[in-house]
């Protein structure tokens, strides 16, 4: 509600950090409650759920080139691309918006899914939508992108919140667990050829789970309660000991893997009022560096 979202640019080679580059280049605020960012070619799509729009910028100079306003009631949260189409979940609603990522036109504004859709992933002409219900949902909606129709609904655990495609072509769905019923998080693995659940992974520590990032070499990193859990996605198993970071005063918020060198970027929100930071770890878990960000660093993407 404060319209103070920002975009931080970090240059690893020179270790330089540029804060709030959208405002610096465009002379106006990015908007309210940025939640996701997807890069396609030389363009980046920044999802602003508070201002109910998608800002499109050129990654070459960070210049805004288009604003895509969603229908009333929308709250764009996560996005996945299939060809020339972008599929956008709406956190406060029960529908997915489809946009043309070349023309920026809205192709469909109301593919009905479950309540409070969050994470989204696409593979093989199918789009997988996590219907979180803010912890009380239990389904993943499968959309056939060729006709933009719901193909089926898959039952999973409490609070399906985020999804990613692993290096061997499986759909990993992170269920946060229910906060009202106090059920722990769990991961479900879907085979996209049949949309059948082929595995599930319980967390021995019985904690709630958050965002996920997968690497090209077969690992997944999931935000747990004040730590990052590391999994082997080829055998669908938690690696003993996890990938532990954080302290009693930290609040881990997002994670991303740079496949160029295997580094893991972990965003620490701290709280909702002060600046956040990102810590950079090697694949061995050793801290390599850090940099400051704006408030609530929720999405990390790489552009080369």
Short mmCIF file of C-alpha atoms in Angstrom, two decimals:
data_model
loop_
_atom_site.label_atom_id
_atom_site.label_comp_id
_atom_site.label_asym_id
_atom_site.label_seq_id
_atom_site.Cartn_x
_atom_site.Cartn_y
_atom_site.Cartn_z
CA UNK A 1 0.00 0.00 0.00
CA UNK A 2 2.97 2.38 -0.01
CA UNK A 3 3.96 2.21 -3.67
CA UNK A 4 7.62 1.72 -2.75
CA UNK A 5 8.62 -1.34 -4.77
CA UNK A 6 12.07 -1.12 -6.33
CA UNK A 7 14.40 -2.93 -8.69
CA UNK A 8 18.00 -3.60 -7.64
CA UNK A 9 20.69 -4.40 -10.22
CA UNK A 10 23.76 -6.36 -9.13
CA UNK A 11 26.80 -6.85 -11.40
CA UNK A 12 28.73 -9.92 -10.15
CA UNK A 13 31.91 -9.28 -12.17
CA UNK A 14 32.48 -5.85 -10.66
CA UNK A 15 30.50 -6.38 -7.45
CA UNK A 16 28.59 -3.16 -8.14
CA UNK A 17 25.06 -2.56 -6.92
CA UNK A 18 22.55 -0.08 -8.34
CA UNK A 19 19.45 0.59 -6.25
CA UNK A 20 15.94 1.49 -7.49
CA UNK A 21 17.03 1.56 -11.12
CA UNK A 22 13.46 1.69 -12.46
CA UNK A 23 12.81 5.03 -10.77
CA UNK A 24 16.25 6.34 -11.71
CA UNK A 25 15.68 5.64 -15.40
CA UNK A 26 11.96 6.33 -15.74
CA UNK A 27 11.42 9.14 -13.26
CA UNK A 28 8.51 7.46 -11.50
CA UNK A 29 7.83 4.73 -8.99
CA UNK A 30 7.72 1.12 -10.07
CA UNK A 31 4.48 0.72 -8.14
CA UNK A 32 3.12 -1.33 -5.28
CA UNK A 33 4.01 -4.85 -4.16
CA UNK A 34 6.20 -6.28 -6.90
CA UNK A 35 6.05 -10.08 -6.70
CA UNK A 36 7.76 -11.68 -9.71
CA UNK A 37 9.98 -10.88 -12.69
CA UNK A 38 10.37 -12.88 -15.89
CA UNK A 39 12.93 -12.16 -18.60
CA UNK A 40 12.14 -12.93 -22.23
CA UNK A 41 14.81 -11.91 -24.73
CA UNK A 42 15.65 -8.25 -24.16
CA UNK A 43 12.48 -7.58 -22.19
CA UNK A 44 11.57 -8.12 -18.55
CA UNK A 45 8.03 -8.45 -17.21
CA UNK A 46 7.65 -7.19 -13.64
CA UNK A 47 4.45 -8.25 -11.88
CA UNK A 48 2.96 -5.62 -9.56
CA UNK A 49 0.15 -7.20 -7.59
CA UNK A 50 -0.66 -4.08 -5.56
CA UNK A 51 -1.13 -1.83 -8.58
CA UNK A 52 -2.68 -4.67 -10.61
CA UNK A 53 -0.43 -4.30 -13.64
CA UNK A 54 2.65 -5.68 -15.36
CA UNK A 55 5.50 -3.31 -16.13
CA UNK A 56 7.55 -4.26 -19.19
CA UNK A 57 11.09 -2.89 -19.43
CA UNK A 58 14.04 -3.24 -21.79
CA UNK A 59 16.86 -5.02 -20.03
CA UNK A 60 19.44 -3.14 -22.10
CA UNK A 61 18.64 0.22 -20.49
CA UNK A 62 15.85 -0.54 -17.94
CA UNK A 63 13.50 1.77 -19.81
CA UNK A 64 9.76 1.13 -19.37
CA UNK A 65 8.19 0.28 -22.72
CA UNK A 66 4.70 -0.87 -21.76
CA UNK A 67 2.31 -1.18 -18.86
CA UNK A 68 -0.25 -3.98 -18.98
CA UNK A 69 -3.27 -3.35 -16.75
CA UNK A 70 -5.22 -6.40 -15.63
CA UNK A 71 -8.97 -6.58 -15.17
CA UNK A 72 -10.41 -5.43 -11.82
CA UNK A 73 -9.82 -8.00 -9.13
CA UNK A 74 -6.55 -9.16 -10.61
CA UNK A 75 -3.37 -9.22 -8.56
CA UNK A 76 -0.54 -10.58 -10.75
CA UNK A 77 1.74 -12.78 -8.69
CA UNK A 78 3.74 -15.25 -10.81
CA UNK A 79 4.24 -15.77 -14.54
CA UNK A 80 5.32 -18.57 -16.87
CA UNK A 81 5.78 -18.36 -20.64
CA UNK A 82 4.75 -20.83 -23.33
CA UNK A 83 5.89 -19.66 -26.76
CA UNK A 84 4.54 -16.16 -27.29
CA UNK A 85 2.06 -16.39 -24.42
CA UNK A 86 2.56 -15.47 -20.80
CA UNK A 87 0.39 -17.06 -18.12
CA UNK A 88 -0.12 -14.95 -15.00
CA UNK A 89 -1.58 -16.06 -11.67
CA UNK A 90 -3.67 -13.64 -9.60
CA UNK A 91 -3.12 -13.95 -5.87
CA UNK A 92 -6.36 -12.36 -4.65
CA UNK A 93 -8.58 -14.11 -7.18
CA UNK A 94 -9.29 -17.46 -8.82
CA UNK A 95 -8.26 -16.90 -12.43
CA UNK A 96 -5.22 -16.90 -14.70
CA UNK A 97 -4.59 -14.10 -17.20
CA UNK A 98 -3.00 -14.85 -20.59
CA UNK A 99 -1.00 -12.14 -22.36
CA UNK A 100 0.82 -11.92 -25.68
CA UNK A 101 4.42 -11.21 -24.68
CA UNK A 102 5.17 -9.70 -28.10
CA UNK A 103 2.21 -7.34 -28.51
CA UNK A 104 1.39 -6.98 -24.78
CA UNK A 105 -2.29 -7.60 -25.50
CA UNK A 106 -4.44 -9.59 -23.07
CA UNK A 107 -5.55 -12.76 -24.84
CA UNK A 108 -7.61 -14.27 -22.03
CA UNK A 109 -8.42 -12.58 -18.74
CA UNK A 110 -10.30 -15.34 -16.98
CA UNK A 111 -9.17 -18.96 -17.08
CA UNK A 112 -10.82 -20.14 -13.88
CA UNK A 113 -8.57 -21.99 -11.44
CA UNK A 114 -8.56 -22.46 -7.66
CA UNK A 115 -8.47 -19.82 -4.95
CA UNK A 116 -5.43 -17.60 -4.41
CA UNK A 117 -3.29 -18.95 -7.24
CA UNK A 118 0.42 -18.40 -6.62
CA UNK A 119 3.20 -20.36 -8.31
CA UNK A 120 3.11 -21.45 -11.93
CA UNK A 121 5.28 -23.57 -14.22
CA UNK A 122 5.07 -24.75 -17.82
CA UNK A 123 6.33 -27.78 -19.76
CA UNK A 124 5.20 -29.76 -22.80
CA UNK A 125 2.40 -27.41 -23.73
CA UNK A 126 0.90 -27.58 -20.26
CA UNK A 127 0.74 -24.94 -17.53
CA UNK A 128 0.63 -25.95 -13.86
CA UNK A 129 -1.05 -23.51 -11.45
CA UNK A 130 -0.70 -23.75 -7.68
CA UNK A 131 -4.01 -22.97 -5.96
CA UNK A 132 -2.73 -22.05 -2.53
CA UNK A 133 -5.91 -20.98 -0.76
CA UNK A 134 -3.43 -19.15 1.47
CA UNK A 135 -2.51 -22.50 2.97
CA UNK A 136 -5.90 -24.17 2.79
CA UNK A 137 -6.01 -25.06 -0.92
CA UNK A 138 -5.00 -28.55 -2.05
CA UNK A 139 -5.01 -28.52 -5.86
CA UNK A 140 -2.90 -27.82 -8.93
CA UNK A 141 -4.79 -26.81 -12.07
CA UNK A 142 -3.39 -28.07 -15.39
CA UNK A 143 -4.06 -25.82 -18.40
CA UNK A 144 -3.58 -26.94 -22.00
CA UNK A 145 -1.88 -23.95 -23.59
CA UNK A 146 -2.86 -24.73 -27.18
CA UNK A 147 -6.52 -23.99 -26.40
CA UNK A 148 -6.20 -22.18 -23.04
CA UNK A 149 -8.59 -24.52 -21.31
CA UNK A 150 -8.39 -26.40 -18.03
CA UNK A 151 -7.32 -29.96 -18.73
CA UNK A 152 -7.57 -31.42 -15.24
CA UNK A 153 -7.05 -30.77 -11.53
CA UNK A 154 -4.42 -32.62 -9.50
CA UNK A 155 -4.82 -33.17 -5.76
CA UNK A 156 -1.73 -32.40 -3.68
CA UNK A 157 -1.07 -31.28 -0.09
CA UNK A 158 -2.02 -28.25 1.97
CA UNK A 159 -1.14 -24.89 0.45
CA UNK A 160 0.43 -25.56 -2.98
CA UNK A 161 2.38 -22.33 -3.42
CA UNK A 162 5.27 -22.64 -5.89
CA UNK A 163 6.25 -24.87 -8.80
CA UNK A 164 9.36 -25.41 -10.91
CA UNK A 165 10.43 -27.74 -13.73
CA UNK A 166 13.47 -29.85 -12.82
CA UNK A 167 16.39 -30.62 -15.12
CA UNK A 168 14.93 -34.05 -15.91
CA UNK A 169 11.52 -32.64 -16.82
CA UNK A 170 9.41 -33.21 -13.72
CA UNK A 171 7.08 -30.71 -12.07
CA UNK A 172 8.01 -30.02 -8.46
CA UNK A 173 5.19 -28.49 -6.42
CA UNK A 174 6.00 -26.95 -3.05
CA UNK A 175 3.12 -27.08 -0.58
CA UNK A 176 3.63 -24.63 2.25
CA UNK A 177 1.43 -26.50 4.70
CA UNK A 178 -1.62 -24.99 6.37
CA UNK A 179 -1.10 -22.23 8.91
CA UNK A 180 -4.64 -22.53 10.26
CA UNK A 181 -4.47 -26.30 10.72
CA UNK A 182 -0.73 -26.19 11.49
CA UNK A 183 0.19 -28.88 8.98
CA UNK A 184 3.82 -28.96 7.75
CA UNK A 185 5.06 -28.33 4.23
CA UNK A 186 5.54 -31.10 1.69
CA UNK A 187 6.76 -31.46 -1.89
CA UNK A 188 4.87 -33.32 -4.61
CA UNK A 189 6.40 -34.50 -7.88
CA UNK A 190 4.22 -34.64 -10.99
CA UNK A 191 5.02 -36.52 -14.20
CA UNK A 192 3.88 -34.11 -16.97
CA UNK A 193 3.21 -36.86 -19.53
CA UNK A 194 0.33 -38.19 -17.43
CA UNK A 195 -0.09 -35.50 -14.73
CA UNK A 196 0.18 -38.26 -12.16
CA UNK A 197 1.89 -37.73 -8.82
CA UNK A 198 4.92 -39.99 -8.90
CA UNK A 199 6.52 -39.03 -5.60
CA UNK A 200 6.15 -36.91 -2.49
CA UNK A 201 8.75 -35.67 -0.03
CA UNK A 202 8.01 -35.01 3.62
CA UNK A 203 10.27 -32.75 5.65
CA UNK A 204 11.46 -34.48 8.85
CA UNK A 205 11.55 -31.18 10.74
CA UNK A 206 7.83 -30.55 10.04
CA UNK A 207 8.28 -26.94 8.93
CA UNK A 208 6.42 -24.65 6.54
CA UNK A 209 7.96 -24.18 3.08
CA UNK A 210 8.31 -21.24 0.70
CA UNK A 211 9.86 -20.42 -2.67
CA UNK A 212 11.88 -22.85 -4.76
CA UNK A 213 14.69 -22.63 -7.31
CA UNK A 214 16.08 -25.53 -9.35
CA UNK A 215 19.51 -25.89 -10.92
CA UNK A 216 20.59 -27.37 -14.23
CA UNK A 217 22.73 -29.95 -12.44
CA UNK A 218 19.84 -31.64 -10.67
CA UNK A 219 19.29 -29.86 -7.36
CA UNK A 220 16.46 -27.86 -5.82
CA UNK A 221 16.70 -25.23 -3.12
CA UNK A 222 13.58 -24.50 -1.06
CA UNK A 223 13.01 -21.79 1.52
CA UNK A 224 12.21 -23.37 4.87
CA UNK A 225 11.84 -21.82 8.28
CA UNK A 226 15.00 -19.74 8.49
CA UNK A 227 17.05 -22.02 6.27
CA UNK A 228 17.37 -23.26 2.73
CA UNK A 229 16.70 -26.95 2.18
CA UNK A 230 18.66 -28.69 -0.58
CA UNK A 231 17.23 -31.61 -2.56
CA UNK A 232 18.47 -34.00 -5.22
CA UNK A 233 15.77 -33.77 -7.90
CA UNK A 234 16.98 -36.84 -9.79
CA UNK A 235 16.12 -39.14 -6.90
CA UNK A 236 13.56 -36.86 -5.21
CA UNK A 237 15.29 -36.76 -1.87
CA UNK A 238 16.24 -34.19 0.75
CA UNK A 239 20.00 -34.01 1.17
CA UNK A 240 20.88 -34.70 4.78
CA UNK A 241 21.61 -31.52 6.69
CA UNK A 242 20.11 -29.30 4.03
CA UNK A 243 21.69 -26.06 2.99
CA UNK A 244 21.55 -24.06 6.19
CA UNK A 245 21.68 -20.26 6.30
CA UNK A 246 20.06 -17.57 8.38
CA UNK A 247 20.05 -16.56 12.00
CA UNK A 248 17.51 -15.81 14.70
CA UNK A 249 17.00 -12.29 13.36
CA UNK A 250 16.76 -13.12 9.65
CA UNK A 251 13.67 -13.78 7.53
CA UNK A 252 14.56 -15.72 4.39
CA UNK A 253 12.25 -14.75 1.56
CA UNK A 254 13.47 -16.09 -1.79
CA UNK A 255 16.21 -18.15 -3.43
CA UNK A 256 17.69 -18.44 -6.93
CA UNK A 257 20.49 -20.43 -8.55
CA UNK A 258 22.85 -18.92 -11.12
CA UNK A 259 23.49 -21.82 -13.51
CA UNK A 260 26.48 -19.99 -14.98
CA UNK A 261 28.60 -20.79 -11.92
CA UNK A 262 26.31 -22.64 -9.52
CA UNK A 263 26.09 -19.82 -6.99
CA UNK A 264 22.99 -19.67 -4.79
CA UNK A 265 21.44 -16.27 -4.08
CA UNK A 266 19.39 -16.09 -0.88
CA UNK A 267 17.26 -13.02 -0.13
CA UNK A 268 16.75 -11.99 3.48
CA UNK A 269 13.77 -9.68 3.98
CA UNK A 270 14.57 -9.07 7.67
CA UNK A 271 11.15 -7.41 8.09
CA UNK A 272 8.62 -5.40 6.09
CA UNK A 273 10.10 -1.97 6.85
CA UNK A 274 13.89 -1.97 6.50
CA UNK A 275 16.06 -2.68 3.47
CA UNK A 276 16.70 -6.32 2.68
CA UNK A 277 19.85 -8.05 1.53
CA UNK A 278 20.98 -10.91 -0.66
CA UNK A 279 23.70 -13.33 0.38
CA UNK A 280 25.62 -15.31 -2.23
CA UNK A 281 26.74 -18.85 -1.49
CA UNK A 282 28.80 -21.30 -3.47
CA UNK A 283 27.30 -24.71 -4.21
CA UNK A 284 29.30 -25.96 -1.22
CA UNK A 285 27.35 -23.66 1.10
CA UNK A 286 30.25 -21.27 1.74
CA UNK A 287 29.32 -17.58 1.86
CA UNK A 288 30.94 -15.68 -1.01
CA UNK A 289 29.40 -12.21 -0.80
CA UNK A 290 26.37 -10.07 -0.11
CA UNK A 291 24.63 -6.90 -1.27
CA UNK A 292 21.79 -4.67 -0.07
CA UNK A 293 18.39 -4.45 -1.77
CA UNK A 294 15.10 -2.63 -1.35
CA UNK A 295 12.31 -3.74 0.98
CA UNK A 296 11.17 -7.39 0.80
CA UNK A 297 13.43 -8.81 -1.95
CA UNK A 298 11.05 -11.40 -3.36
CA UNK A 299 12.27 -12.29 -6.86
CA UNK A 300 15.78 -12.85 -8.22
CA UNK A 301 16.43 -13.33 -11.94
CA UNK A 302 19.59 -13.53 -14.04
CA UNK A 303 20.33 -11.82 -17.34
CA UNK A 304 23.50 -12.45 -19.38
#
